[in-house]
PDB file of C-alpha atoms in Angstrom:
ATOM      1  CA  MET A   1       3.903 -18.744  -0.552  1.00  0.00           C
ATOM      2  CA  ALA A   2       7.385 -20.010  -1.163  1.00  0.00           C
ATOM      3  CA  PRO A   3       9.836 -17.218  -0.336  1.00  0.00           C
ATOM      4  CA  THR A   4      13.249 -17.348  -1.929  1.00  0.00           C
ATOM      5  CA  ALA A   5      15.984 -19.133  -0.005  1.00  0.00           C
ATOM      6  CA  GLY A   6      17.046 -17.205   3.072  1.00  0.00           C
ATOM      7  CA  SER A   7      14.049 -14.892   3.121  1.00  0.00           C
ATOM      8  CA  ASN A   8      11.035 -14.611   5.385  1.00  0.00           C
ATOM      9  CA  ILE A   9       7.862 -12.686   4.794  1.00  0.00           C
ATOM     10  CA  GLY A  10       5.931 -11.257   7.686  1.00  0.00           C
ATOM     11  CA  PHE A  11       3.191  -8.784   8.456  1.00  0.00           C
ATOM     12  CA  PHE A  12       2.519  -6.839  11.604  1.00  0.00           C
ATOM     13  CA  THR A  13      -0.715  -5.045  12.235  1.00  0.00           C
ATOM     14  CA  ASP A  14      -1.912  -3.221  15.317  1.00  0.00           C
ATOM     15  CA  VAL A  15      -5.168  -1.443  16.163  1.00  0.00           C
ATOM     16  CA  GLY A  16      -3.217   1.308  17.908  1.00  0.00           C
ATOM     17  CA  ARG A  17      -4.025   3.241  21.055  1.00  0.00           C
ATOM     18  CA  THR A  18      -7.019   5.294  19.955  1.00  0.00           C
ATOM     19  CA  ARG A  19      -9.081   3.001  17.702  1.00  0.00           C
ATOM     20  CA  SER A  20     -11.336   0.100  18.592  1.00  0.00           C
ATOM     21  CA  GLU A  21     -11.259  -1.472  15.117  1.00  0.00           C
ATOM     22  CA  ASN A  22      -8.332  -2.621  13.011  1.00  0.00           C
ATOM     23  CA  GLN A  23      -8.936  -1.618   9.398  1.00  0.00           C
ATOM     24  CA  ASP A  24      -5.925  -3.422   7.884  1.00  0.00           C
ATOM     25  CA  THR A  25      -6.131  -5.983   5.088  1.00  0.00           C
ATOM     26  CA  PHE A  26      -3.235  -7.992   3.729  1.00  0.00           C
ATOM     27  CA  ALA A  27      -2.888 -10.539   0.955  1.00  0.00           C
ATOM     28  CA  VAL A  28      -0.111 -12.866  -0.153  1.00  0.00           C
ATOM     29  CA  ARG A  29      -0.267 -14.731  -3.454  1.00  0.00           C
ATOM     30  CA  GLU A  30       2.151 -17.074  -5.163  1.00  0.00           C
ATOM     31  CA  LEU A  31       2.004 -16.512  -8.907  1.00  0.00           C
ATOM     32  CA  SER A  32       3.517 -18.648 -11.642  1.00  0.00           C
ATOM     33  CA  TRP A  33       6.054 -15.871 -12.266  1.00  0.00           C
ATOM     34  CA  GLY A  34       6.563 -14.338  -8.814  1.00  0.00           C
ATOM     35  CA  ASN A  35       5.061 -13.473  -5.450  1.00  0.00           C
ATOM     36  CA  LEU A  36       2.582 -10.728  -4.616  1.00  0.00           C
ATOM     37  CA  LEU A  37       2.358  -8.997  -1.230  1.00  0.00           C
ATOM     38  CA  VAL A  38      -0.328  -6.410  -0.475  1.00  0.00           C
ATOM     39  CA  VAL A  39      -1.072  -4.365   2.638  1.00  0.00           C
ATOM     40  CA  CYS A  40      -3.926  -1.855   2.765  1.00  0.00           C
ATOM     41  CA  ASP A  41      -4.767   0.224   5.834  1.00  0.00           C
ATOM     42  CA  GLY A  42      -8.218   1.760   5.951  1.00  0.00           C
ATOM     43  CA  MET A  43      -8.093   5.417   6.877  1.00  0.00           C
ATOM     44  CA  GLY A  44      -8.434   5.487  10.644  1.00  0.00           C
ATOM     45  CA  GLY A  45     -11.519   7.078  12.025  1.00  0.00           C
ATOM     46  CA  HIS A  46     -13.306   7.185   8.693  1.00  0.00           C
ATOM     47  CA  LEU A  47     -16.423   5.095   8.305  1.00  0.00           C
ATOM     48  CA  GLY A  48     -15.753   2.391   5.796  1.00  0.00           C
ATOM     49  CA  GLY A  49     -11.991   2.138   6.320  1.00  0.00           C
ATOM     50  CA  ARG A  50     -12.231  -1.620   6.658  1.00  0.00           C
ATOM     51  CA  VAL A  51     -14.425  -1.789   3.545  1.00  0.00           C
ATOM     52  CA  ALA A  52     -11.982   0.392   1.609  1.00  0.00           C
ATOM     53  CA  SER A  53      -8.903  -1.619   2.585  1.00  0.00           C
ATOM     54  CA  LYS A  54     -10.568  -4.942   1.771  1.00  0.00           C
ATOM     55  CA  LEU A  55     -11.887  -3.702  -1.571  1.00  0.00           C
ATOM     56  CA  ALA A  56      -8.532  -2.196  -2.542  1.00  0.00           C
ATOM     57  CA  ALA A  57      -6.590  -5.359  -1.617  1.00  0.00           C
ATOM     58  CA  GLU A  58      -9.036  -7.582  -3.511  1.00  0.00           C
ATOM     59  CA  THR A  59      -8.870  -5.317  -6.558  1.00  0.00           C
ATOM     60  CA  ILE A  60      -5.064  -5.281  -6.576  1.00  0.00           C
ATOM     61  CA  VAL A  61      -4.853  -9.068  -6.234  1.00  0.00           C
ATOM     62  CA  HIS A  62      -7.369  -9.570  -9.040  1.00  0.00           C
ATOM     63  CA  GLU A  63      -5.597  -7.149 -11.383  1.00  0.00           C
ATOM     64  CA  VAL A  64      -2.243  -8.882 -10.853  1.00  0.00           C
ATOM     65  CA  GLU A  65      -3.695 -12.378 -11.207  1.00  0.00           C
ATOM     66  CA  VAL A  66      -5.342 -11.587 -14.569  1.00  0.00           C
ATOM     67  CA  ALA A  67      -2.477  -9.459 -15.907  1.00  0.00           C
ATOM     68  CA  ASP A  68      -0.937 -10.525 -19.184  1.00  0.00           C
ATOM     69  CA  ILE A  69       2.584  -9.177 -18.883  1.00  0.00           C
ATOM     70  CA  HIS A  70       6.144 -10.269 -19.494  1.00  0.00           C
ATOM     71  CA  PRO A  71       7.473 -10.248 -15.920  1.00  0.00           C
ATOM     72  CA  GLU A  72      11.050  -9.970 -17.151  1.00  0.00           C
ATOM     73  CA  ASP A  73      10.219  -6.521 -18.564  1.00  0.00           C
ATOM     74  CA  PRO A  74      10.570  -3.947 -15.736  1.00  0.00           C
ATOM     75  CA  HIS A  75       8.486  -1.388 -17.635  1.00  0.00           C
ATOM     76  CA  GLN A  76       5.538  -3.768 -17.813  1.00  0.00           C
ATOM     77  CA  VAL A  77       5.848  -4.659 -14.121  1.00  0.00           C
ATOM     78  CA  ARG A  78       5.934  -0.997 -13.076  1.00  0.00           C
ATOM     79  CA  SER A  79       2.998  -0.251 -15.364  1.00  0.00           C
ATOM     80  CA  LEU A  80       1.065  -3.130 -13.789  1.00  0.00           C
ATOM     81  CA  LEU A  81       1.687  -1.754 -10.290  1.00  0.00           C
ATOM     82  CA  GLU A  82       0.465   1.666 -11.367  1.00  0.00           C
ATOM     83  CA  ARG A  83      -2.652   0.198 -13.015  1.00  0.00           C
ATOM     84  CA  CYS A  84      -3.425  -1.847  -9.887  1.00  0.00           C
ATOM     85  CA  LEU A  85      -3.265   1.167  -7.602  1.00  0.00           C
ATOM     86  CA  LEU A  86      -5.321   3.324  -9.967  1.00  0.00           C
ATOM     87  CA  ARG A  87      -7.930   0.585 -10.374  1.00  0.00           C
ATOM     88  CA  ALA A  88      -8.125   0.098  -6.602  1.00  0.00           C
ATOM     89  CA  ASN A  89      -8.611   3.848  -6.174  1.00  0.00           C
ATOM     90  CA  THR A  90     -11.389   3.837  -8.779  1.00  0.00           C
ATOM     91  CA  GLU A  91     -13.195   0.912  -7.118  1.00  0.00           C
ATOM     92  CA  VAL A  92     -13.004   2.462  -3.640  1.00  0.00           C
ATOM     93  CA  PHE A  93     -14.251   5.800  -5.012  1.00  0.00           C
ATOM     94  CA  ARG A  94     -17.156   4.103  -6.830  1.00  0.00           C
ATOM     95  CA  ALA A  95     -18.172   2.168  -3.733  1.00  0.00           C
ATOM     96  CA  ALA A  96     -17.999   5.336  -1.631  1.00  0.00           C
ATOM     97  CA  LYS A  97     -20.275   7.208  -4.048  1.00  0.00           C
ATOM     98  CA  LYS A  98     -22.894   4.443  -3.836  1.00  0.00           C
ATOM     99  CA  SER A  99     -23.194   4.487  -0.071  1.00  0.00           C
ATOM    100  CA  PRO A 100     -23.647   7.741   1.899  1.00  0.00           C
ATOM    101  CA  GLU A 101     -22.496   6.178   5.190  1.00  0.00           C
ATOM    102  CA  VAL A 102     -19.025   5.522   3.745  1.00  0.00           C
ATOM    103  CA  TYR A 103     -18.765   8.433   1.308  1.00  0.00           C
ATOM    104  CA  ASN A 104     -15.435   9.500   2.801  1.00  0.00           C
ATOM    105  CA  MET A 105     -13.787   6.069   3.031  1.00  0.00           C
ATOM    106  CA  GLY A 106     -10.223   5.573   1.944  1.00  0.00           C
ATOM    107  CA  THR A 107      -7.164   3.425   2.346  1.00  0.00           C
ATOM    108  CA  THR A 108      -3.427   3.406   1.969  1.00  0.00           C
ATOM    109  CA  ALA A 109      -1.724   0.631   0.005  1.00  0.00           C
ATOM    110  CA  VAL A 110       1.656  -1.037  -0.304  1.00  0.00           C
ATOM    111  CA  VAL A 111       2.150  -3.548  -3.111  1.00  0.00           C
ATOM    112  CA  VAL A 112       5.277  -5.626  -3.669  1.00  0.00           C
ATOM    113  CA  LEU A 113       5.883  -7.922  -6.615  1.00  0.00           C
ATOM    114  CA  VAL A 114       8.866 -10.210  -6.070  1.00  0.00           C
ATOM    115  CA  ILE A 115      10.154 -11.585  -9.350  1.00  0.00           C
ATOM    116  CA  GLY A 116      13.325 -13.612  -9.075  1.00  0.00           C
ATOM    117  CA  LYS A 117      15.808 -11.533  -7.094  1.00  0.00           C
ATOM    118  CA  LEU A 118      13.979  -8.250  -7.753  1.00  0.00           C
ATOM    119  CA  ALA A 119      11.238  -6.598  -5.720  1.00  0.00           C
ATOM    120  CA  TYR A 120       9.026  -3.983  -7.380  1.00  0.00           C
ATOM    121  CA  VAL A 121       7.193  -1.637  -5.012  1.00  0.00           C
ATOM    122  CA  GLY A 122       4.143   0.548  -5.439  1.00  0.00           C
ATOM    123  CA  HIS A 123       2.535   2.488  -2.615  1.00  0.00           C
ATOM    124  CA  VAL A 124       0.081   5.217  -1.780  1.00  0.00           C
ATOM    125  CA  GLY A 125      -0.232   7.003   1.552  1.00  0.00           C
ATOM    126  CA  ASP A 126       1.632   6.492   4.789  1.00  0.00           C
ATOM    127  CA  SER A 127       1.759   2.728   5.201  1.00  0.00           C
ATOM    128  CA  ARG A 128       5.411   1.796   5.259  1.00  0.00           C
ATOM    129  CA  LEU A 129       7.506  -0.940   3.744  1.00  0.00           C
ATOM    130  CA  TYR A 130      10.678  -2.049   5.519  1.00  0.00           C
ATOM    131  CA  LEU A 131      13.433  -4.399   4.459  1.00  0.00           C
ATOM    132  CA  ALA A 132      14.831  -6.304   7.426  1.00  0.00           C
ATOM    133  CA  ARG A 133      18.268  -7.741   6.893  1.00  0.00           C
ATOM    134  CA  SER A 134      21.092  -8.678   9.279  1.00  0.00           C
ATOM    135  CA  GLY A 135      19.156  -7.437  12.300  1.00  0.00           C
ATOM    136  CA  ARG A 136      18.477  -4.002  10.783  1.00  0.00           C
ATOM    137  CA  ALA A 137      15.297  -2.618   9.298  1.00  0.00           C
ATOM    138  CA  VAL A 138      15.528  -0.075   6.492  1.00  0.00           C
ATOM    139  CA  ARG A 139      12.474   1.901   5.424  1.00  0.00           C
ATOM    140  CA  LEU A 140      11.938   1.615   1.666  1.00  0.00           C
ATOM    141  CA  THR A 141       8.979   3.977   1.225  1.00  0.00           C
ATOM    142  CA  ARG A 142       8.386   7.568   2.201  1.00  0.00           C
ATOM    143  CA  ASP A 143       5.130   8.791   3.683  1.00  0.00           C
ATOM    144  CA  GLN A 144       2.912  10.653   1.258  1.00  0.00           C
ATOM    145  CA  THR A 145       1.545  13.157   3.761  1.00  0.00           C
ATOM    146  CA  ALA A 146       1.135  16.925   3.814  1.00  0.00           C
ATOM    147  CA  ALA A 147       3.740  17.278   6.587  1.00  0.00           C
ATOM    148  CA  GLN A 148       6.264  15.123   4.710  1.00  0.00           C
ATOM    149  CA  ALA A 149       5.810  17.311   1.630  1.00  0.00           C
ATOM    150  CA  MET A 150       6.375  20.431   3.754  1.00  0.00           C
ATOM    151  CA  MET A 151       9.601  18.909   5.078  1.00  0.00           C
ATOM    152  CA  GLU A 152      10.797  18.061   1.578  1.00  0.00           C
ATOM    153  CA  MET A 153      10.166  21.664   0.531  1.00  0.00           C
ATOM    154  CA  GLY A 154      12.221  22.871   3.489  1.00  0.00           C
ATOM    155  CA  HIS A 155       9.309  24.297   5.496  1.00  0.00           C
ATOM    156  CA  LEU A 156       9.577  21.771   8.360  1.00  0.00           C
ATOM    157  CA  SER A 157      12.451  19.964  10.017  1.00  0.00           C
ATOM    158  CA  ALA A 158      12.412  16.159  10.262  1.00  0.00           C
ATOM    159  CA  ASP A 159      11.792  16.511  14.017  1.00  0.00           C
ATOM    160  CA  ASP A 160       8.735  18.723  13.399  1.00  0.00           C
ATOM    161  CA  VAL A 161       6.999  16.329  10.971  1.00  0.00           C
ATOM    162  CA  LYS A 162       5.738  13.847  13.569  1.00  0.00           C
ATOM    163  CA  ALA A 163       4.169  16.509  15.815  1.00  0.00           C
ATOM    164  CA  HIS A 164       2.699  18.573  12.959  1.00  0.00           C
ATOM    165  CA  PRO A 165      -1.124  18.672  12.809  1.00  0.00           C
ATOM    166  CA  GLU A 166      -1.007  17.499   9.176  1.00  0.00           C
ATOM    167  CA  SER A 167       1.381  14.607   9.843  1.00  0.00           C
ATOM    168  CA  HIS A 168      -1.315  12.065   8.936  1.00  0.00           C
ATOM    169  CA  LYS A 169      -3.119  14.056   6.247  1.00  0.00           C
ATOM    170  CA  LEU A 170      -2.630  12.231   2.961  1.00  0.00           C
TER     171      LEU A 170
END
């Protein structure tokens, strides 16, 4: 992919301390009208997390590649991101229903469409997107977890979110 002048694109993935399998999938595609970046993280500990993340990433890439939109129209770009995430969810759900051993599989997703100087972001779950600039990293997404929702409603402090038993419950 050809990033815009002065930019670098990178991914970091780690199996973590408690898992033996990394269930992350990422994809990068150069389109005629922009660049697509996708990261999906299979839900840790659930059978089929790797299957779910791969299926979701493939679905998102396919939906963007076949999309017939005017990329200069922000409404169409945002609608495309929403459709991609919904379609990925549908495909993962269908695959889970077909196979009892992965009935509970799931994945998070972060999708970025870079069009000119703009970046459009869609995400589901607790995989995070950061913008690194001038030696600083700024988080651009917020976790969609039960504990985060409790904090936003004023029931938990920011310090309590990480240690809460529902801190990873999507």
